[in-house]
Coordinates of C-alpha atoms and ligand atoms in Angstrom, one line a residue:
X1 CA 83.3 140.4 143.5
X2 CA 81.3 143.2 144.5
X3 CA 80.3 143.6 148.2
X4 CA 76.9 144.6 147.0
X5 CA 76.2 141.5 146.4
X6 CA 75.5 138.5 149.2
X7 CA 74.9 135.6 146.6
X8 CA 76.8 135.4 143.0
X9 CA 75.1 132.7 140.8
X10 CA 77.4 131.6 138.3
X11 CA 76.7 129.1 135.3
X12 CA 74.6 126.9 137.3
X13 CA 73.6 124.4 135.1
X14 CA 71.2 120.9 136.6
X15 CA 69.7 118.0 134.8
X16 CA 67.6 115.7 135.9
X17 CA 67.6 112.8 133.2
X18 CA 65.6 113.7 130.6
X19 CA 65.1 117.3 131.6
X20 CA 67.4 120.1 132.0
X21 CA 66.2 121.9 134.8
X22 CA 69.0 124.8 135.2
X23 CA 70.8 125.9 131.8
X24 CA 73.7 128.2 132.7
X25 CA 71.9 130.3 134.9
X26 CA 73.9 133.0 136.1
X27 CA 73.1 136.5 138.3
X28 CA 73.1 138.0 141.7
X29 CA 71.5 139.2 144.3
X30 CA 72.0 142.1 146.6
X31 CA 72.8 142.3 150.3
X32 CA 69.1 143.3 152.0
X33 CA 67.0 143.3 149.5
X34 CA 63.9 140.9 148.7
X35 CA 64.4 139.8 145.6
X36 CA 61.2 138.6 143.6
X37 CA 61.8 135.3 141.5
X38 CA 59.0 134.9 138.6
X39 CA 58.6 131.5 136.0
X40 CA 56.4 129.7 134.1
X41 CA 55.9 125.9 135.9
X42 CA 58.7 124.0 135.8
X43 CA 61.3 126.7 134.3
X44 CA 63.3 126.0 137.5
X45 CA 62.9 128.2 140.6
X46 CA 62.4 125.5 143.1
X47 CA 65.4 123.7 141.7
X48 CA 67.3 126.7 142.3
X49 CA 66.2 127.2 145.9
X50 CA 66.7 123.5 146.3
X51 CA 70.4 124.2 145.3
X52 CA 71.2 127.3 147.6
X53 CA 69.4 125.7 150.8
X54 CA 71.5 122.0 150.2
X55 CA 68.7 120.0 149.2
X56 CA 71.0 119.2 146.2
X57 CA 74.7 118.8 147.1
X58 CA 77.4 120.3 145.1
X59 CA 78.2 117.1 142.9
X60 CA 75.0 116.9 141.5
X61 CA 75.0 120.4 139.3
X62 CA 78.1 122.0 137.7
X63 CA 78.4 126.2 138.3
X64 CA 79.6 128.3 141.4
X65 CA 77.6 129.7 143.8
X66 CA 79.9 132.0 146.2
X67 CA 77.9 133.5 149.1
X68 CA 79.6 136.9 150.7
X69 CA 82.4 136.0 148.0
X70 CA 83.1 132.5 149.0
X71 CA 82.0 129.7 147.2
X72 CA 79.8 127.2 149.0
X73 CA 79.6 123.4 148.5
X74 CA 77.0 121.7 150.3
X75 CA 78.0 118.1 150.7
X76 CA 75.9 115.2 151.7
X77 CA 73.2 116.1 154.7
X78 CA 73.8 119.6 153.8
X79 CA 70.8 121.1 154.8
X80 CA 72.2 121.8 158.5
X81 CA 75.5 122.9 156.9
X82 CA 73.2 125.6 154.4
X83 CA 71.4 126.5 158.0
X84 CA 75.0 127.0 159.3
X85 CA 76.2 129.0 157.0
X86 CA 73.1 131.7 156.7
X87 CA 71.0 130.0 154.2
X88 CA 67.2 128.8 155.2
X89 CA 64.7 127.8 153.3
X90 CA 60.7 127.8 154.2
X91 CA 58.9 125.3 152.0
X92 CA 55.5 125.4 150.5
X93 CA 54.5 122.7 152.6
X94 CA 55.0 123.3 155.9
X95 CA 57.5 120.9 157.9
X96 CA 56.4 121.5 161.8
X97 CA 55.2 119.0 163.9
X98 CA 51.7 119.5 164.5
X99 CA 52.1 118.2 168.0
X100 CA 54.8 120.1 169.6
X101 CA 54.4 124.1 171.0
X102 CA 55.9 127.0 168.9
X103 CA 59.0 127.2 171.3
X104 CA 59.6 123.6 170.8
X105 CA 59.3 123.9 167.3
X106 CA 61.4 126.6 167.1
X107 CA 64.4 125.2 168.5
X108 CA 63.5 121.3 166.7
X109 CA 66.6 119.5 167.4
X110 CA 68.8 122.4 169.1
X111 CA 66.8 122.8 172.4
X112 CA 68.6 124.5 175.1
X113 CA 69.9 122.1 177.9
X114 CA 70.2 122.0 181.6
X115 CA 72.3 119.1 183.4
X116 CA 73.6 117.9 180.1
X117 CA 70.3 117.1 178.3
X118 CA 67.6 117.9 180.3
X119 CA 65.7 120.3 177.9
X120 CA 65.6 124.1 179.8
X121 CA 62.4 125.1 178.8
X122 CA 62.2 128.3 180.8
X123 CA 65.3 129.5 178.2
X124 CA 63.9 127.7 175.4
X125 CA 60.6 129.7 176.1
X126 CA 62.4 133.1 176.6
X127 CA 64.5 132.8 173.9
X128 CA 61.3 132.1 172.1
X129 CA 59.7 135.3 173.1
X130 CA 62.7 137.1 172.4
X131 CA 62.7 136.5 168.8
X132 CA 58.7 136.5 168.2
X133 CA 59.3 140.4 169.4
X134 CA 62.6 141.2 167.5
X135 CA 60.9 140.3 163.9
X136 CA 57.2 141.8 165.4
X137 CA 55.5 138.3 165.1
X138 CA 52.1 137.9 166.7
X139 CA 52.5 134.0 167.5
X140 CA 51.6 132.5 171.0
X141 CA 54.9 130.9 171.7
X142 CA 53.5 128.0 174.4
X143 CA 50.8 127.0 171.8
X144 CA 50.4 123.6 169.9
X145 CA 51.5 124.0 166.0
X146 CA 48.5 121.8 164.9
X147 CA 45.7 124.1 166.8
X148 CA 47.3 127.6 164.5
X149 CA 45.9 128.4 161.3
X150 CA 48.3 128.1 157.9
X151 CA 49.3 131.5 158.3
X152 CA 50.6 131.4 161.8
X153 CA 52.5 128.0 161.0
X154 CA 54.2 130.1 158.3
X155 CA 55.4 132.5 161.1
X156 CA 57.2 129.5 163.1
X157 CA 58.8 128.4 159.9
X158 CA 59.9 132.0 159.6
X159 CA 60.9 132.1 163.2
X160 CA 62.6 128.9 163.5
X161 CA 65.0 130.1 160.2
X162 CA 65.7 133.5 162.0
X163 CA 66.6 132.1 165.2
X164 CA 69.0 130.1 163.2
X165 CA 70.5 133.5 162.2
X166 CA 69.5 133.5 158.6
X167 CA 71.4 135.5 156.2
X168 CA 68.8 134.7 153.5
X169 CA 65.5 133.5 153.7
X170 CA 64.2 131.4 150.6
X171 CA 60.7 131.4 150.7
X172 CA 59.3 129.8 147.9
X173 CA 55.3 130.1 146.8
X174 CA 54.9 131.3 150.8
X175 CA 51.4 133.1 149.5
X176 CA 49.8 130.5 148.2
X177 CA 47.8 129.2 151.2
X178 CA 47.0 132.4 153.3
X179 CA 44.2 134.7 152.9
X180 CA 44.7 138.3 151.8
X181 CA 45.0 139.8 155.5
X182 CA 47.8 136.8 156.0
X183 CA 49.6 138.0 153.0
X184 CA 49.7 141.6 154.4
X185 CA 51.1 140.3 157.5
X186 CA 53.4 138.3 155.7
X187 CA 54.5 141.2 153.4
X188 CA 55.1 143.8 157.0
X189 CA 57.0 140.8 158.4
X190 CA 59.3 141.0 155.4
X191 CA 59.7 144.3 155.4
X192 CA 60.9 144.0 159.1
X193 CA 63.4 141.4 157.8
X194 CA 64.2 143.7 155.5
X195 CA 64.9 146.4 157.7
X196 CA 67.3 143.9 160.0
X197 CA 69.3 143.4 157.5
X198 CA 67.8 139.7 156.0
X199 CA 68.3 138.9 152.4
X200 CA 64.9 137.5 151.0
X201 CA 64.5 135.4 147.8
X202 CA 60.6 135.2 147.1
X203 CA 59.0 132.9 144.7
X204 CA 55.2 133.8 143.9
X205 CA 52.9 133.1 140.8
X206 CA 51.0 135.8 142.0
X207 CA 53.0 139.0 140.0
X208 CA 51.6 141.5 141.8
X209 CA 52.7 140.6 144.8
X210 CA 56.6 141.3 142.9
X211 CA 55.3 145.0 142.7
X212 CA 54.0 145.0 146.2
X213 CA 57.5 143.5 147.7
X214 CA 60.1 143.1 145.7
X215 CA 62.9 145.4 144.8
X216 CA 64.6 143.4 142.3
X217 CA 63.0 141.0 139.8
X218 CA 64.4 137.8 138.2
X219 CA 62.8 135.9 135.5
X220 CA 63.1 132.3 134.3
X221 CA 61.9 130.3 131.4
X222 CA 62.7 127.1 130.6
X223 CA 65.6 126.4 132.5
X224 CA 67.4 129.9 131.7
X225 CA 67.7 133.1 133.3
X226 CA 66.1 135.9 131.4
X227 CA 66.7 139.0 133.3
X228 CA 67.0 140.5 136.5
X229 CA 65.6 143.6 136.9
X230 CA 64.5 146.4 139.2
X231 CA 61.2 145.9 140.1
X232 CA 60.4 149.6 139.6
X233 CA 61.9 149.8 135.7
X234 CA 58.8 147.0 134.8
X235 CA 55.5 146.2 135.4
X236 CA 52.8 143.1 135.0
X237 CA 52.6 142.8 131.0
X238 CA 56.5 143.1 130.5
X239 CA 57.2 139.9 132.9
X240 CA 54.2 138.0 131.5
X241 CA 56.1 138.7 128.3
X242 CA 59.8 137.9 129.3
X243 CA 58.0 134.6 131.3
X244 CA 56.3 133.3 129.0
X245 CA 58.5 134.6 125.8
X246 CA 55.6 136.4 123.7
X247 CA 53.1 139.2 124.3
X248 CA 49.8 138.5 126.1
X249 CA 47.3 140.8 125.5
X250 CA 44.1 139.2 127.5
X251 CA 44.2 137.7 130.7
X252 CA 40.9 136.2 130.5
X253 CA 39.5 134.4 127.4
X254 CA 36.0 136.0 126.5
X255 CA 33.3 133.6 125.7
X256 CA 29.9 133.7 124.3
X257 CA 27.5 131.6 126.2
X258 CA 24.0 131.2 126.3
X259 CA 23.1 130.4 129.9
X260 CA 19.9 128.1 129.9
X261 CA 18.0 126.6 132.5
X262 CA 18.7 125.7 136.2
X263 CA 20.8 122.8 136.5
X264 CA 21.7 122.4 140.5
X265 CA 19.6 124.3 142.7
X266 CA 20.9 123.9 146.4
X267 CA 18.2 125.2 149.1
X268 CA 18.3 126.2 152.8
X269 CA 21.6 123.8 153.2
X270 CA 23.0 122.9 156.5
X271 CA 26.1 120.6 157.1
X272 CA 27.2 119.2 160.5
X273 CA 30.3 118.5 161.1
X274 CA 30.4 114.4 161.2
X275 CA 32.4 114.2 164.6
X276 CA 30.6 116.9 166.1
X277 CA 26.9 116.8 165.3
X278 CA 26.6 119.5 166.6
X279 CA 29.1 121.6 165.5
X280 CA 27.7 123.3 161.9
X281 CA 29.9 123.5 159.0
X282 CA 27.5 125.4 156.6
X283 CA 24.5 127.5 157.3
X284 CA 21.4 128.1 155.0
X285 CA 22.7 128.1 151.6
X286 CA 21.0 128.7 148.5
X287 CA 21.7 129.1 145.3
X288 CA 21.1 128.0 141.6
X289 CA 23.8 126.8 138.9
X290 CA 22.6 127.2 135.8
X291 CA 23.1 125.3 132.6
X292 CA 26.3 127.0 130.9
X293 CA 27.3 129.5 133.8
X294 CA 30.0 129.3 135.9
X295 CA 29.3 130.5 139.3
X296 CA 32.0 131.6 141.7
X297 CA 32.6 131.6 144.7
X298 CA 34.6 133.9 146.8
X299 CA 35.2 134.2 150.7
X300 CA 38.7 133.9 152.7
X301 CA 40.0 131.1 153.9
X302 CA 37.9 129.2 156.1
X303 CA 34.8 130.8 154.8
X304 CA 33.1 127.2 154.5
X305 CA 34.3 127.3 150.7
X306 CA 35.8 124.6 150.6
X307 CA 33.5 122.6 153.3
X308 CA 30.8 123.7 150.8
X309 CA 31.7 121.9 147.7
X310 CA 33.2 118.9 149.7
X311 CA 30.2 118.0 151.4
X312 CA 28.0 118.8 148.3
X313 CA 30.3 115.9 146.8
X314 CA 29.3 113.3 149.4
X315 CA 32.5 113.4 151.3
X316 CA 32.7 115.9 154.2
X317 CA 29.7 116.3 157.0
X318 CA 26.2 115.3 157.5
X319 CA 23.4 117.2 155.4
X320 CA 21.0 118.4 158.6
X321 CA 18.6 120.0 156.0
X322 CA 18.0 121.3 152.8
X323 CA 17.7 119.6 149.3
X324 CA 19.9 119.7 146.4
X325 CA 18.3 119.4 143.2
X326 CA 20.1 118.1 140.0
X327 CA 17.9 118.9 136.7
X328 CA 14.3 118.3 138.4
X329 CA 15.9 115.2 140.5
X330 CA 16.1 115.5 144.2
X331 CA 19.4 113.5 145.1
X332 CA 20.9 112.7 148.4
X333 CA 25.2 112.7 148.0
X334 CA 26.5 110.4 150.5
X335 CA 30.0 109.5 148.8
X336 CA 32.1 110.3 146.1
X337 CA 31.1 108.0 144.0
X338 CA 27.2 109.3 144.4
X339 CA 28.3 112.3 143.0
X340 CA 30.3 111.0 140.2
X341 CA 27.2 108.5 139.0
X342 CA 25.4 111.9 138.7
X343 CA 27.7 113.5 136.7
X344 CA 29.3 116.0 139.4
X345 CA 33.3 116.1 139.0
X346 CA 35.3 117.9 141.7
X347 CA 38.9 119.2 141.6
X348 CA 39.8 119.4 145.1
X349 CA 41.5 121.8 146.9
X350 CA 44.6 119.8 148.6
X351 CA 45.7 118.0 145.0
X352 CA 48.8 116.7 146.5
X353 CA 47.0 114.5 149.0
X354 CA 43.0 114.0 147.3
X355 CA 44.0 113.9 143.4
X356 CA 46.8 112.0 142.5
X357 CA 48.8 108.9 143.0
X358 CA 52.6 110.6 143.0
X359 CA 54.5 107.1 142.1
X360 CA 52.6 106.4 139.2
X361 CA 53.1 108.2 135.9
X362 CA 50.8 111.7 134.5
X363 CA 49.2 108.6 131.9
X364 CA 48.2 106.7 134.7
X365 CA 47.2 109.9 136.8
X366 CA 44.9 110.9 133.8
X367 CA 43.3 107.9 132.6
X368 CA 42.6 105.8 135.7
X369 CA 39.1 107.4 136.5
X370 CA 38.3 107.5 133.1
X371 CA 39.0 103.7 131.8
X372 CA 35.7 103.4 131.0
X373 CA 36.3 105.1 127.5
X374 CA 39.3 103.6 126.7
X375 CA 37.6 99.9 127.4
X376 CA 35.2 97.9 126.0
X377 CA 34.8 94.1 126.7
X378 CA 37.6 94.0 129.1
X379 CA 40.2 95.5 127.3
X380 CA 41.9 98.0 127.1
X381 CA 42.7 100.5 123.9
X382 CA 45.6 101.6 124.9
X383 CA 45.9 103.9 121.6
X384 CA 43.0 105.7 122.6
X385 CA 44.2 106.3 126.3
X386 CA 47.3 107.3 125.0
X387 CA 45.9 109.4 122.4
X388 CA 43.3 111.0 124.5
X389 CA 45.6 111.8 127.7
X390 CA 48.0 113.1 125.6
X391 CA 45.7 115.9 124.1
X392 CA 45.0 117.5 127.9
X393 CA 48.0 117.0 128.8
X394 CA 49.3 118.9 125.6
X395 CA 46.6 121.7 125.7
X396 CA 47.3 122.5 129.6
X397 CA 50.7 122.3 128.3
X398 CA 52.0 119.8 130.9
X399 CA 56.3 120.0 130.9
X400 CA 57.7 116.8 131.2
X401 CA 59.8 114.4 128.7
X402 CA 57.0 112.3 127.9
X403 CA 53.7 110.7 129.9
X404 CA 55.3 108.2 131.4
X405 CA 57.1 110.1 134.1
X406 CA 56.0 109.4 137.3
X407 CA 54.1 112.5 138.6
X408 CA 56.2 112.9 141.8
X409 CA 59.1 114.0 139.3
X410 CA 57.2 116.9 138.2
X411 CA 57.0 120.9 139.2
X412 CA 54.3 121.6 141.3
X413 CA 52.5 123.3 139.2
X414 CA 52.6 120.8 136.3
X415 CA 51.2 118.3 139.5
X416 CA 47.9 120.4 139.5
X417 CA 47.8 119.9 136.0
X418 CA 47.8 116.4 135.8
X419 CA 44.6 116.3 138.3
X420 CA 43.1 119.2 136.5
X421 CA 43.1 117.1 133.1
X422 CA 42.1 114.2 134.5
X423 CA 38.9 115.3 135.5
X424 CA 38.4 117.6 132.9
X425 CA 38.3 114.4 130.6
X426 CA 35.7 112.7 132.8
X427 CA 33.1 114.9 130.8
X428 CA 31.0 116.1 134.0
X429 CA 27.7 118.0 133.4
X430 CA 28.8 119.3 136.9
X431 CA 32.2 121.1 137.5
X432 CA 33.7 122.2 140.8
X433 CA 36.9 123.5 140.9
X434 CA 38.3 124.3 144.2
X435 CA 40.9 127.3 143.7
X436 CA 41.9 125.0 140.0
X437 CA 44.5 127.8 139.3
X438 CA 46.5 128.0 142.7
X439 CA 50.0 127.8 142.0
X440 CA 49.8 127.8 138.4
X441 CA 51.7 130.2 135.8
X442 CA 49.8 132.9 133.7
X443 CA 50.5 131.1 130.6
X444 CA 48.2 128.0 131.8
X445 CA 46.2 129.9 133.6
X446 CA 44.6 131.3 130.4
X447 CA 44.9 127.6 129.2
X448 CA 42.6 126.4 131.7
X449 CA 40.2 129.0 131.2
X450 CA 40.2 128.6 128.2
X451 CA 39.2 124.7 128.5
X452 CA 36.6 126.2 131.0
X453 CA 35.0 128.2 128.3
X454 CA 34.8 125.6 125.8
X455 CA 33.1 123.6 128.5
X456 CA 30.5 126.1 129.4
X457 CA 30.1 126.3 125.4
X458 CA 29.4 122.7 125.4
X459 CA 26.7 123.1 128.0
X460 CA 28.7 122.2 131.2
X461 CA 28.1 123.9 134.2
X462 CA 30.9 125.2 136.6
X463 CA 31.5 126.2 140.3
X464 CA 35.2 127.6 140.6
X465 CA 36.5 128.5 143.7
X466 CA 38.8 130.9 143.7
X467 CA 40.9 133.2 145.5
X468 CA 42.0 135.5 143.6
X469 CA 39.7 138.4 143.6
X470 CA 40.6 139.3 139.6
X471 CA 40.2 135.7 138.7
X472 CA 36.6 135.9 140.0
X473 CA 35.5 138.9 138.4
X474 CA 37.3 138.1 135.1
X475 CA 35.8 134.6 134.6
X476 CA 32.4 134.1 136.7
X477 CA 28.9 135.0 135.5
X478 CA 27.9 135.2 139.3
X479 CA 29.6 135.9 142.5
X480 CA 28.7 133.7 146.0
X481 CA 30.4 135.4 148.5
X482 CA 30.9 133.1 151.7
X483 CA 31.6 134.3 155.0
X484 CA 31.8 131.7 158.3
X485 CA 30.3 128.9 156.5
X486 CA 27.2 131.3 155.4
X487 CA 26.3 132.9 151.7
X488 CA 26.6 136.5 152.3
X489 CA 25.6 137.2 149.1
X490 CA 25.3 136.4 145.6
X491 CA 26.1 139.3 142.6
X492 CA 25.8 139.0 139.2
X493 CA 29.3 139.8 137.7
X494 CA 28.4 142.9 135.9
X495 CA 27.6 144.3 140.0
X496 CA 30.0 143.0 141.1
X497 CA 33.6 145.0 142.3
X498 CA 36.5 143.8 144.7
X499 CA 35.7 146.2 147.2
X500 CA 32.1 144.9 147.4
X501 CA 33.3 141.3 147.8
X502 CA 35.7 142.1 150.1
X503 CA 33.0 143.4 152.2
X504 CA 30.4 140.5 151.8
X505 CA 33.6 138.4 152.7
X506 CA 34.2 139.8 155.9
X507 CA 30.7 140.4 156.5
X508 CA 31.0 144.1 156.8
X509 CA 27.7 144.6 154.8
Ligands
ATP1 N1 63.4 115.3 141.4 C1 63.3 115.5 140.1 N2 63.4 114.5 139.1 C2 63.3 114.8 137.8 N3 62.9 115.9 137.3 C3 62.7 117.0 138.2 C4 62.9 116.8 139.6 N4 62.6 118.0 140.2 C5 62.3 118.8 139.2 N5 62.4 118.2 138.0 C6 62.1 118.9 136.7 O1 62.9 120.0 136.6 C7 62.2 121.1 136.0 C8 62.2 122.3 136.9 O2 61.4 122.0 138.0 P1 61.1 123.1 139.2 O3 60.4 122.3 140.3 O4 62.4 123.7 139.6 O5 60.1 124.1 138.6 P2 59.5 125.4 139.2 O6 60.0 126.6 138.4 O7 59.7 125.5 140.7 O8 57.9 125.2 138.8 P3 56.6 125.5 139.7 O9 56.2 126.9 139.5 O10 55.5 124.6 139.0 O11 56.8 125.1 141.1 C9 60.8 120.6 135.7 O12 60.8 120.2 134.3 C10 60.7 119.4 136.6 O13 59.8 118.4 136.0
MG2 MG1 58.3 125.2 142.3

């Protein structure tokens, strides 16, 4: 044992049946540092995390895990016994409750009491302040959860693990729902940890946020531990290669398109907000799609992105004004299922909740809004559903034992998948996908453009949402850039650089 190090991982193997989700996965991490933790979907990170933070109790994996030197064995309810002992873990999906302030959020379950078990709020409030100005966080403590934005819930999670006197803080994917200038806080609030003494284990699919943060790197595939590594002895190509186990010389797949005639054409758009009439969601779009392109759009979070494609698929707001226009054909969108009769397919943003049914299994999850190719007279051709969802679900490279596997037993990347596919094989001659790459690895990121590609070749049209800045540039013919439910501006890509977007997107044009 070295007193460097705060966590030894020793042969941790886990299976799950049919998948072996840990393989003898073995190395450490050091006292203080943040520690970046990079994989392809479904090579096992989570399941790791899981482990060290108790989710899984010590009978069901074989392996040590000794934490400053001693080995820990979370039994059953072990989550509170991982808290006790310095472990926390903030998840993806955010566990507050909406209802309740920060304070009380904060101290869930371990409220300071007066009298026995009358809560003392005064302390619970001052304790509250105490450690929002330790760790620098800019939270209002007396607020409601539900009225803060995804960042600032990301803070409590943080504050509610450090006023549990975290050792190590597990934060896994923690990026993928905040804007850029919520990253950066995120990142100084690290470094704060940092300084204090906090252990950090950091899960991202975004790698340069490894080269941002990190000081040490580990990489997974497939269930094994590659390497670890010091973040400044490598660099973006060398993980892509020891993630995905070959060299990857593109990032974006080029394609040779000609872009034909206007296909949508959105004009002088306004959206009210259904509750609220007058409360406006979107304000005076325009813009064309045309036959062939793809068209992104870029903005921060609540820019109206979103909002935008959702209501021009029939299911958010009230159109106030404006006329969209689908080849020559003035249509009014005022459901789903509008849109889909015309040929519009969406991907939505929140997948978990909008795109899939978890119980039932990826076949189910592909083919359901598509029976109408694998049916004729009432039945069903089972061959040809089998045989056709098993082609996405092979080119997206989808990692599970077969496609029977109920979806809810998949990584959450390989989850985002599953929708992706299943409206890829609708055949729409109108695409929007709402940030389709969020949360997936580099390897099936390029998959996905790829698919995009051939179905621009094929005469598809795309919008793609996206927040990544690189992703934008590297795969859109033009730019929207959205700024408080506005177009601030629309540049052809070859114009078209991040700091220019940046400034459309925060209106500082
Ligand atoms: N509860 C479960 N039951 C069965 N299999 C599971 C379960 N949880 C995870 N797995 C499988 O274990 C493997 C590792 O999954 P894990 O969630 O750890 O991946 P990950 O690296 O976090 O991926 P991602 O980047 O997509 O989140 C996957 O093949 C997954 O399908
Ligand atoms: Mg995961």
């Amino acid at each position: 044992m070295s007193d460097d190090f705060i966590l030894e991982i020793d042969n941790v193997t886990k299976e799950f049946p049919g998948v072996v989700a840990l393989k003898d996965v073995s190395f450490n991490v050091k006292r203080g540092e943040i520690h970046g933790i990079c994989g392809e979907n479904g090579a096992g990170k989570s399941t790791l995390m899981k482990i060290l933070s108790g989710v899984y109790t010590h009978d069901t994996y074989t392996g040590k895990i000794l934490l400053n030197g001693e080995e820990i064995k979370f039994e059953r309810g072990a989550i509170r016994q991982a808290i006790e002992t310095g472990i926390s873990i903030v998840y993806q999906e955010l566990a507050l409750n909406p209802f309740a302030t920060v304070g009380a959020n904060i101290f869930l379950g371990r409220e300071p009491t007066r009298f026995g078990d009358v809560i003392n709020w005064n302390r619970l409030y001052s304790r509250t302040r105490e450690i929002l100005k330790t760790y620098g966080l800019d939270i209002p403590f007396a607020e409601t959860v539900g009225n803060l934005g995804v960042g600032k819930q990301q803070m409590v999670e943080i504050a509610k693990a450090l006023s549990e006197d975290a050792k190590v803080l597990i934060l896994d994917e923690p990026t993928s729902a905040l804007n850029e200038f919520e990253v950066d806080t995120l990142h100084s609030i690290l470094r704060t940890l940092k300084e204090k003494g906090v252990t950090c284990l950091y899960i991202s699919h975004k790698l340069e946020e490894f080269f941002q943060i990190t000081d040490t790197v580990t990489i997974f595939r497939d269930g094994q531990h590659v390497d670890t590594v010091p973040t400044q002895d490598t660099n973006t190509d060398k993980l892509i290669a020891m993630m995905v186990g070959r060299e990857m010389t593109e990032r974006f797949p080029a394609r040779s398109v000609e872009i034909g005639e206007s296909v949508l054409s959105v004009k002088d758009y306004r959206v009210a907000s259904t509750e609220h009439v007058d409360k406006m969601l979107i304000e005076n779009v325009s813009f064309d799609l045309r036959r062939g392109e793809i068209l992104g759009i870029a903005g921060l979070m609540g820019s109206g992105r979103t909002e935008l494609v959702t209501s021009l698929f029939g299911e958010l707001g009230k159109k106030v004004s404006g006329t969209i226009t689908l080849k020559g054909k003035e249509l009014e969108i005022r459901s789903a299922r509008d849109a889909m009769n015309n040929r519009i397919g969406l991907v939505p943003e929140d997948r978990k909740s909008l795109g899939l049914i978890l119980e039932q299994s990826i076949l189910k999850n592909i083919a359901l809004p598509n029976m109408n190719k694998f049916s004729s007279f009432m039945r069903i051709d089972k061959n040809k559903e089998l045989h056709e969802s098993r082609k996405f679900a092979q080119s997206l490279r989808i990692k599970a034992p077969n496609l029977l596997v109920p979806v809810n037993k998949l990584s959450g990347g390989n989850q985002q998948k599953v929708v992706i596919s299943k409206w890829l094989m609708t055949q729409p001659d109108v695409l929007i996908l709402d940030d389709p790459t969020r949360g997936i690895d580099v390897g099936a990121k390029y998959e996905i453009y790829k698919l995009m590609n051939e179905l621009v070749e094929q005469g598809v049209s795309i919008i793609m949402i996206s927040s990544e800045l690189e992703e934008v540039l590297g795969m859109s013919d033009r730019i929207m850039v959205m700024c408080a439910g506005r177009s601030t501006g629309i540049l052809p890509v070859s114009e078209a650089t991040q700091e220019k977007i940046m400034s459309l997107a925060t209106n500082a044009a």
